Short mmCIF file of C-alpha atoms in Angstrom, two decimals:
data_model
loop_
_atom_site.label_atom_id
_atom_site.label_comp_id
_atom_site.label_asym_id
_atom_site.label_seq_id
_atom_site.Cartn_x
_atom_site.Cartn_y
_atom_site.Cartn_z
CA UNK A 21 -62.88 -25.92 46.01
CA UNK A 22 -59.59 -24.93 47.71
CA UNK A 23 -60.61 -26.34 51.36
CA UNK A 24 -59.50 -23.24 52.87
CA UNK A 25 -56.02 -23.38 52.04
CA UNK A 26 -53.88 -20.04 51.97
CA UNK A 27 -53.90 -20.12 47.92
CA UNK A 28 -57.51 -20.30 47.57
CA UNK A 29 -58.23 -17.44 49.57
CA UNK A 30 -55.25 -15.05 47.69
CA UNK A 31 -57.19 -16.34 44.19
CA UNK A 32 -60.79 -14.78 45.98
CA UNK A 33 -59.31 -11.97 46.73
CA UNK A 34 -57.97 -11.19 43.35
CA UNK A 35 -60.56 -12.14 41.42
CA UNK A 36 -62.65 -10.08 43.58
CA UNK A 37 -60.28 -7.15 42.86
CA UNK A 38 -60.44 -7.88 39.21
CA UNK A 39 -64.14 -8.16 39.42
CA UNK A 40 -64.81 -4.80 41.15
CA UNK A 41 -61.95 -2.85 38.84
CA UNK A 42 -63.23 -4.37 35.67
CA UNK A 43 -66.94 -2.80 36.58
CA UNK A 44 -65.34 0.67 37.31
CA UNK A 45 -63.93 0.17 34.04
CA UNK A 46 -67.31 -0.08 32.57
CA UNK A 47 -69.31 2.17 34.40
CA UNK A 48 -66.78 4.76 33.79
CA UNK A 49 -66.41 3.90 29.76
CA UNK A 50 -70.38 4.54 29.82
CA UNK A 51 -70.00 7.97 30.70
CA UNK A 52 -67.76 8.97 28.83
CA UNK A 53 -66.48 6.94 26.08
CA UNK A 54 -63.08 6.95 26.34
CA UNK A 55 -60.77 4.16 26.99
CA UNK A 56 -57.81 6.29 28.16
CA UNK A 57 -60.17 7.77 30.74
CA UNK A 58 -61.25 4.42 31.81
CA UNK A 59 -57.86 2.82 32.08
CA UNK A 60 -56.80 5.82 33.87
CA UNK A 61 -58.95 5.62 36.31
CA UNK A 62 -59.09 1.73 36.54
CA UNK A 63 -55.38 1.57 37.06
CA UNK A 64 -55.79 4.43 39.88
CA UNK A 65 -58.92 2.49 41.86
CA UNK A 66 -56.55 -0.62 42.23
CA UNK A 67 -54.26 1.91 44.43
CA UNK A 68 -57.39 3.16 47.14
CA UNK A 69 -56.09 3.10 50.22
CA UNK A 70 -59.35 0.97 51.41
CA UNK A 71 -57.45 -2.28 49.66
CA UNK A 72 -54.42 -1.59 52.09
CA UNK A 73 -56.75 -0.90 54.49
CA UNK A 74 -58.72 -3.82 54.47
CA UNK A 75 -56.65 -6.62 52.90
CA UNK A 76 -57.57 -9.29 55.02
CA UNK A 77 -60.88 -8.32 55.86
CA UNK A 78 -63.99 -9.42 54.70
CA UNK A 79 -65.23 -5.96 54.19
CA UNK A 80 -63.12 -6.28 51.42
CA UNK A 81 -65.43 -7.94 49.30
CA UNK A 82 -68.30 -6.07 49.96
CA UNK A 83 -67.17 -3.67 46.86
CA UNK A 84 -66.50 -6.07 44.64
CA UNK A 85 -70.55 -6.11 42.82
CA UNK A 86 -71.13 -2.35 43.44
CA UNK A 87 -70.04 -1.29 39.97
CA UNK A 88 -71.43 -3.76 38.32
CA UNK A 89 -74.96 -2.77 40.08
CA UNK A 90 -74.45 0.82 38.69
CA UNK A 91 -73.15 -0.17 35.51
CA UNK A 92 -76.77 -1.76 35.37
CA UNK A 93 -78.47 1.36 36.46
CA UNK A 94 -76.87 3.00 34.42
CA UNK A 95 -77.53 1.16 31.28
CA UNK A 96 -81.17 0.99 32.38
CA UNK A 97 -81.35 4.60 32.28
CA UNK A 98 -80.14 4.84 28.85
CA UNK A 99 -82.86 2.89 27.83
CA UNK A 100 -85.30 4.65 29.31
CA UNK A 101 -83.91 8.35 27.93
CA UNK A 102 -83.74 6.26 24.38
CA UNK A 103 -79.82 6.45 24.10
CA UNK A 104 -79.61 3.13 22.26
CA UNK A 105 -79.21 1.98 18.51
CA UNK A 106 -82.83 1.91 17.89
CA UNK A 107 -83.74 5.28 20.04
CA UNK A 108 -86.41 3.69 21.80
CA UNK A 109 -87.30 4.71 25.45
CA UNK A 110 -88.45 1.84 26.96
CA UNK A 111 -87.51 -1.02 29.73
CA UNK A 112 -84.75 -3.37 28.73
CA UNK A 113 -84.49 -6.85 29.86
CA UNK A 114 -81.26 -7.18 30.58
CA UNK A 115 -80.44 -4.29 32.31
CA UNK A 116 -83.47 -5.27 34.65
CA UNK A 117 -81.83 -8.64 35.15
CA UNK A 118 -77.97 -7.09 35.87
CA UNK A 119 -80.00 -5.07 38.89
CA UNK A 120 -81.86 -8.14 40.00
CA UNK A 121 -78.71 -10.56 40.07
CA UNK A 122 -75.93 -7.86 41.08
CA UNK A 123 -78.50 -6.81 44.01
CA UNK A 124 -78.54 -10.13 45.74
CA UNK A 125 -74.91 -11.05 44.84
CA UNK A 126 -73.82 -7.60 46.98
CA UNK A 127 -76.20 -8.55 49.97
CA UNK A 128 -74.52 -12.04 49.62
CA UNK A 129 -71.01 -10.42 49.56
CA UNK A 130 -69.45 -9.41 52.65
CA UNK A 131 -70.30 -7.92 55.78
CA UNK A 132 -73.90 -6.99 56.41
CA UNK A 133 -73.66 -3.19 57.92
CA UNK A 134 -71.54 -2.55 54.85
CA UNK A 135 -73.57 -4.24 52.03
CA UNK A 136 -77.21 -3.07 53.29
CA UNK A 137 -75.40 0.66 53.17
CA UNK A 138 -74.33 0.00 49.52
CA UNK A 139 -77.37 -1.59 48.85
CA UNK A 140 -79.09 1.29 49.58
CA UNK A 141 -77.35 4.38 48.13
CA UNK A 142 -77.04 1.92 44.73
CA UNK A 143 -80.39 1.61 44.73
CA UNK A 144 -80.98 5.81 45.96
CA UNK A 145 -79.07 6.33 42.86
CA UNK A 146 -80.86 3.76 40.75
CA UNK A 147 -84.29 5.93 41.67
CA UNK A 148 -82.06 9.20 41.28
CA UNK A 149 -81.70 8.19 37.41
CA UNK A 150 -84.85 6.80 36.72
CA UNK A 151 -86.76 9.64 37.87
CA UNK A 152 -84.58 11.96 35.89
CA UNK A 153 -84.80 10.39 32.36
CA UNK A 154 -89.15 10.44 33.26
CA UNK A 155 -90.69 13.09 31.30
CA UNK A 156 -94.29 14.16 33.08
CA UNK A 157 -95.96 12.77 36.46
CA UNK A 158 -97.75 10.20 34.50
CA UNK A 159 -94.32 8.80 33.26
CA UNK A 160 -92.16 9.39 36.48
CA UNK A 161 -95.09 7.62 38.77
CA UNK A 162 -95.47 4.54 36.06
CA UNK A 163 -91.72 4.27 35.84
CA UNK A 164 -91.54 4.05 39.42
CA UNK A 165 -93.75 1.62 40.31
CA UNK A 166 -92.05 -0.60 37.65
CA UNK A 167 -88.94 0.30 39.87
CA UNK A 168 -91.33 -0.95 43.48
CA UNK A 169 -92.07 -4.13 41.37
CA UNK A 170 -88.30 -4.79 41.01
CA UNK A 171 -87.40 -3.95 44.74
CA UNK A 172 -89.71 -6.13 45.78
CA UNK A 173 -88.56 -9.36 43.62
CA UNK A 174 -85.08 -8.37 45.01
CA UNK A 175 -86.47 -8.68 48.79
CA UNK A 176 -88.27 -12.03 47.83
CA UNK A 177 -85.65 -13.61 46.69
CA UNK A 178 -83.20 -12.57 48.64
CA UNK A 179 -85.99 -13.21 52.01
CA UNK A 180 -84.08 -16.17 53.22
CA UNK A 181 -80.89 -14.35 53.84
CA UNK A 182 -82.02 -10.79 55.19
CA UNK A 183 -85.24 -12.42 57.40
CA UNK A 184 -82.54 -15.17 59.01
CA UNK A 185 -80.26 -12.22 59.60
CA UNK A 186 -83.12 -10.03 61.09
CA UNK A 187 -84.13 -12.68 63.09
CA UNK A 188 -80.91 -13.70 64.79
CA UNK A 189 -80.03 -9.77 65.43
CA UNK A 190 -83.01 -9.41 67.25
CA UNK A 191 -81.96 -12.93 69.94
CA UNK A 192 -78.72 -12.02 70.50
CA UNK A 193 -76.63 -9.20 72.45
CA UNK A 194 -74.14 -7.32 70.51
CA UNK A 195 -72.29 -4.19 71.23
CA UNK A 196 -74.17 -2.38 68.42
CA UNK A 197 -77.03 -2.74 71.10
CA UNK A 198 -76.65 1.34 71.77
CA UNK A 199 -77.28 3.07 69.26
CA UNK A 200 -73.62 4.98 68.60
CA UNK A 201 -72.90 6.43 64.83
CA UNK A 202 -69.54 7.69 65.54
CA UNK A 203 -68.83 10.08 63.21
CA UNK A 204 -65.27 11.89 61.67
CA UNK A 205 -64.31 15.25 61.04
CA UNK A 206 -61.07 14.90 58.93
CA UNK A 207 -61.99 15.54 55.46
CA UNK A 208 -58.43 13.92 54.25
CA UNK A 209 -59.65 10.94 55.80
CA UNK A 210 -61.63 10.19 52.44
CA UNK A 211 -59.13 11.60 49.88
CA UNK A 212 -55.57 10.10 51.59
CA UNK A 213 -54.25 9.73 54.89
CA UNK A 214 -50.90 10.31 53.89
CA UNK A 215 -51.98 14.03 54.71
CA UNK A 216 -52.10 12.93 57.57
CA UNK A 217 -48.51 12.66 58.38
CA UNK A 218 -46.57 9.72 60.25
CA UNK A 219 -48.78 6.97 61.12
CA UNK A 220 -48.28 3.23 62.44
CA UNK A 221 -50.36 1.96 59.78
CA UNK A 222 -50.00 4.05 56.61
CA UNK A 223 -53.00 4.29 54.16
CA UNK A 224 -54.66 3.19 57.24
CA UNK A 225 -58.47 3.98 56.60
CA UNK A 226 -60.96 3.94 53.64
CA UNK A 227 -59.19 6.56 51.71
CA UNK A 228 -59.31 6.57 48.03
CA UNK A 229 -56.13 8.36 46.45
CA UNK A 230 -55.69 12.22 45.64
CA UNK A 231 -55.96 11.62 41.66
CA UNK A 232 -59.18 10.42 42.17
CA UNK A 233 -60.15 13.06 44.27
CA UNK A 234 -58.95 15.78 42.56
CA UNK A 235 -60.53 13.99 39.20
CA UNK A 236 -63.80 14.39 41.14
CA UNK A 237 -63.16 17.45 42.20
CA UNK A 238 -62.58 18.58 39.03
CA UNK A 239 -66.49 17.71 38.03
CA UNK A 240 -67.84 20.83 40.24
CA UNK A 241 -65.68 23.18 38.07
CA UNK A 242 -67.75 22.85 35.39
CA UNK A 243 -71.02 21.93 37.00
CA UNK A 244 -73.58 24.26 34.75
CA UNK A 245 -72.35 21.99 32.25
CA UNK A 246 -73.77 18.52 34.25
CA UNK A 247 -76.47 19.63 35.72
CA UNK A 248 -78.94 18.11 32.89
CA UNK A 249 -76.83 14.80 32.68
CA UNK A 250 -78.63 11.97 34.98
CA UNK A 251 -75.99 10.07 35.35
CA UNK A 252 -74.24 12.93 37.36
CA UNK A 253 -77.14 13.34 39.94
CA UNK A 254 -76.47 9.40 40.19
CA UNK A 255 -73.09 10.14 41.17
CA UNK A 256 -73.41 13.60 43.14
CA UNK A 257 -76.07 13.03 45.11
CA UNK A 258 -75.84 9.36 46.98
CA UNK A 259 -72.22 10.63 47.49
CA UNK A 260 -73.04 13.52 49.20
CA UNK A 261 -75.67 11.84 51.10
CA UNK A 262 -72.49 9.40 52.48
CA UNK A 263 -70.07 12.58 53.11
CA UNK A 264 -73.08 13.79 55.41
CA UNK A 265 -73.18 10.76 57.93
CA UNK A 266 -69.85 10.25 57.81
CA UNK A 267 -69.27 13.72 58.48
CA UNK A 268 -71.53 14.73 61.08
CA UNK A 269 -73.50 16.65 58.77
CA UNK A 270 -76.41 14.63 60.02
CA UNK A 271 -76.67 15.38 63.43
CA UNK A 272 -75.79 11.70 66.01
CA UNK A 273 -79.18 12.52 67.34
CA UNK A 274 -80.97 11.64 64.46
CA UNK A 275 -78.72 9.10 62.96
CA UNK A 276 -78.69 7.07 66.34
CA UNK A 277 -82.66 7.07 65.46
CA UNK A 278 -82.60 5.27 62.09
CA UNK A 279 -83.29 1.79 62.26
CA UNK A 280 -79.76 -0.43 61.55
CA UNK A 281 -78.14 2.42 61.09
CA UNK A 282 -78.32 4.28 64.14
CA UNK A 283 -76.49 1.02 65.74
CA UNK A 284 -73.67 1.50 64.02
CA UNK A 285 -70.29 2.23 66.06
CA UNK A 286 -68.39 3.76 62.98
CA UNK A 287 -70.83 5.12 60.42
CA UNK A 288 -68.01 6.99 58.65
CA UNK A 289 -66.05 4.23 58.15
CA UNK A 290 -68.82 2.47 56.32
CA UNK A 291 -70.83 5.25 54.56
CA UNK A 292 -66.74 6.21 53.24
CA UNK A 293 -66.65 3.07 52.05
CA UNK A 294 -69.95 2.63 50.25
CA UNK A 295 -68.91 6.16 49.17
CA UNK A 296 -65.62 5.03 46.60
CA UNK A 297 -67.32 3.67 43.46
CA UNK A 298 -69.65 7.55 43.45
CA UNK A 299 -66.34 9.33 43.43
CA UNK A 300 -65.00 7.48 40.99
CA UNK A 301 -67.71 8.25 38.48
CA UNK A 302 -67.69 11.66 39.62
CA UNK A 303 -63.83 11.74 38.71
CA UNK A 304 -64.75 9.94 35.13
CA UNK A 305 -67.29 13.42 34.58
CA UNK A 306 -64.21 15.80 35.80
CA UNK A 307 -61.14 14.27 33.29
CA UNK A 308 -63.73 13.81 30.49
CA UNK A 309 -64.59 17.75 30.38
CA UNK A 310 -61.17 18.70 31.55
CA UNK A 311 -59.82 17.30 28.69
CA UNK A 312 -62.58 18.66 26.23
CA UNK A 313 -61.71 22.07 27.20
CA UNK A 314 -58.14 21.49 27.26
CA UNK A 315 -58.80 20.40 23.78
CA UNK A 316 -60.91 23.33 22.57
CA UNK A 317 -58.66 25.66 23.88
CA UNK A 318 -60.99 26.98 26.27
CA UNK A 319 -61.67 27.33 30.57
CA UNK A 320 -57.66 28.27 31.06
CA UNK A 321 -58.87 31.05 33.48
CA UNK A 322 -60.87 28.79 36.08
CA UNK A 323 -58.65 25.54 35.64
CA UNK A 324 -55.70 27.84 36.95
CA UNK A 325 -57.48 29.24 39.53
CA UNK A 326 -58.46 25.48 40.73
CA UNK A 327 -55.28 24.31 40.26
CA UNK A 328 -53.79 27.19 42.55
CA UNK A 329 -56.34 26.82 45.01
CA UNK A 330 -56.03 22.91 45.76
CA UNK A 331 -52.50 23.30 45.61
CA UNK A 332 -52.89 25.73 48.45
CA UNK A 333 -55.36 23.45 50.50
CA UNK A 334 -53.02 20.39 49.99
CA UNK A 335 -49.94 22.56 51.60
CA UNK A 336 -52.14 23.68 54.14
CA UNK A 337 -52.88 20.03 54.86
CA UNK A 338 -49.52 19.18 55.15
CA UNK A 339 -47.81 20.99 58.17
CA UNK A 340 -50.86 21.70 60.55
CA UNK A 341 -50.16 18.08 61.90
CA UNK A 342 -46.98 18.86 63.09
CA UNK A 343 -48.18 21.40 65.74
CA UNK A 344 -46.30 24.88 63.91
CA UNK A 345 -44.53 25.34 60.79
CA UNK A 346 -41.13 25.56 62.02
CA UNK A 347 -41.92 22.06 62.70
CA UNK A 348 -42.79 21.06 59.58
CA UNK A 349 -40.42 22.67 57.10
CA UNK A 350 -37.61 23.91 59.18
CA UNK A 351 -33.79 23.61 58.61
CA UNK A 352 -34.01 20.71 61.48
CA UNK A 353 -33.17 17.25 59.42
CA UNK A 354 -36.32 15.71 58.46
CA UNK A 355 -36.73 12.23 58.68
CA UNK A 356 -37.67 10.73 55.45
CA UNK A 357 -39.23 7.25 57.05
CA UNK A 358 -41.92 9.06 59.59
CA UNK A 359 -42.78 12.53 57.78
CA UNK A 360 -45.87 12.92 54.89
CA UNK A 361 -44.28 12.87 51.38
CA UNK A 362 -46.49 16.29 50.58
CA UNK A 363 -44.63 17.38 54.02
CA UNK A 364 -40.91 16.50 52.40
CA UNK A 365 -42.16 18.02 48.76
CA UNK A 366 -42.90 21.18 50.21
CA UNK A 367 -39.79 21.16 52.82
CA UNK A 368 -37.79 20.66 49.45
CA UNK A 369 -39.52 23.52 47.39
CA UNK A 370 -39.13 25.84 50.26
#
């Protein structure tokens, strides 16, 4: 409809924003039914460094049906654990619909080693949540299979844009020919690169933003308390699956060997990527208890302790770049424009 013109492509790109915050929205208001939680967190997603990152790029789309496909999941497991007005555990419709049409919007999306990496911890964490709610082997293989059934409508239909794809990856030369899977081992790298100190390109990689990450953080403080909620394991466990390739946790040996994904270059960029909308919901589990204790009165002893110790890891972040410590907070004028803002907090508290 807009031919192209500059205008047309600003409107995609903000409706695709819109599209992708409005889902976090609602995944996050699932789990834990509060609006202030979800605005909060809302308002912070629109501030990841990935959208600085990538704001012309059309990687930047490839988020923008990911909560919407766990927000489906996610009512589908409710459902099946009977958390509904009539307390029936059983299939819904729609919920099986949202899976089916979000599914082959993503692959549809943006590019394809980002989408078929998203496609597939959604879907991990889909299984993740089914399996959970199953009570018995009889239920968990039945419920399952009605899962298989699904998958496979989603490859049918979407056939004539993954077998075209296949099929012209397999004529052609690319560099992703070698198998590669470059991996990263700065942790900040998924939390904010502003840690990392002066850069030509600040918020340049797929960071998401400290609040979120210490929001998600805050979710392993009171983990005995999740451990029997589904919807966590749907969260926890695809992320940490992502941290591990992009992380080297998975040794390049084995990753190289995994068919698609063993060809690509920067496997942390993507699997950091794909790994945003998990540690958002994680960070939806962490305010919603932090704030039920902080309520009740109760947990002051390890919510200090926390609080001390990421305020030590985040100064400890902040000077190693600089080579010594003299460098970093010493009486030498500091130069506002090309030194970390947790650098000149510090400097100033010191």
């Amino acid at each position: 409809a807009g031919e192209g013109n500059g205008w047309a492509w600003d409107v995609k790109f903000l409706l695709s924003k819109l599209l992708f915050l409005t889902g976090i929205g609602a995944c996050v208001f699932l789990i834990t039914r509060s609006r202030a939680i979800s605005l909060a967190l809302m308002v912070s997603v629109a501030f990841i460094g990935f959208f600085y990152f990538r704001f012309n790029h059309p990687v930047y789309f490839n988020l923008t049906y990911v909560p919407w496909l766990l927000f489906s999941y996610l009512q589908l497991v409710r459902g099946l654990r009977g958390d509904n007005a009539i307390g029936s555990r059983r299939w819904q419709l729609w919920p099986i619909f949202g899976i089916f049409a979000t599914s082959l919007l993503l692959l549809f999306s943006g590019t394809p080693k980002g989408t078929f990496i998203l496609f597939g911890a959604l879907h991990f964490s889909g299984l993740i949540g089914v399996i959970g709610v199953s009570r018995g082997i009889r239920e968990k293989v039945v419920n399952f299979g009605v899962l298989l059934v699904l998958w496979i409508a989603i490859a049918l239909a979407s056939a004539p844009h993954w077998l075209i794809f296949l099929d012209t990856l397999s004529k052609v030369s690319t560099i992703y020919d070698i198998p590669h899977c470059t991996t990263t081992s700065n942790i900040h790298w998924f939390i904010d690169s502003l840690l990392l100190g002066p850069e030509l390109l600040l918020w340049g990689g797929p960071t998401t933003n400290v609040f979120l990450s210490v929001c998600a953080l805050m979710s392993l403080v009171v983990l005995p308390r999740l451990v029997r909620r589904p919807a966590f394991w749907m969260a926890l466990l695809p992320l940490a699956g992502l941290l591990a390739f992009a992380y080297g946790v998975i040794p390049i040996h084995i990753c190289q060997k995994i068919p698609l994904v063993g060809s690509i270059h920067k496997i942390y960029f993507v699997c950091l990527i794909a790994a945003i909308v998990f540690a958002v919901v994680l960070a939806g589990f962490g305010l919603r208890e932090f704030f039920a204790d902080l309520k009740a009165g109760v947990g002051r002893l390890k919510w200090t302790v926390f609080v001390v110790l990421l305020f030590a890891l985040f100064v400890y972040w902040a000077y190693p770049h600089y080579g010594n410590f003299v460098a970093a907070l010493g009486s030498e004028p500091v130069d506002s424009a090309n030194y970390s803002p947790y650098v000149l907090v510090v400097g100033m508290l010191v």
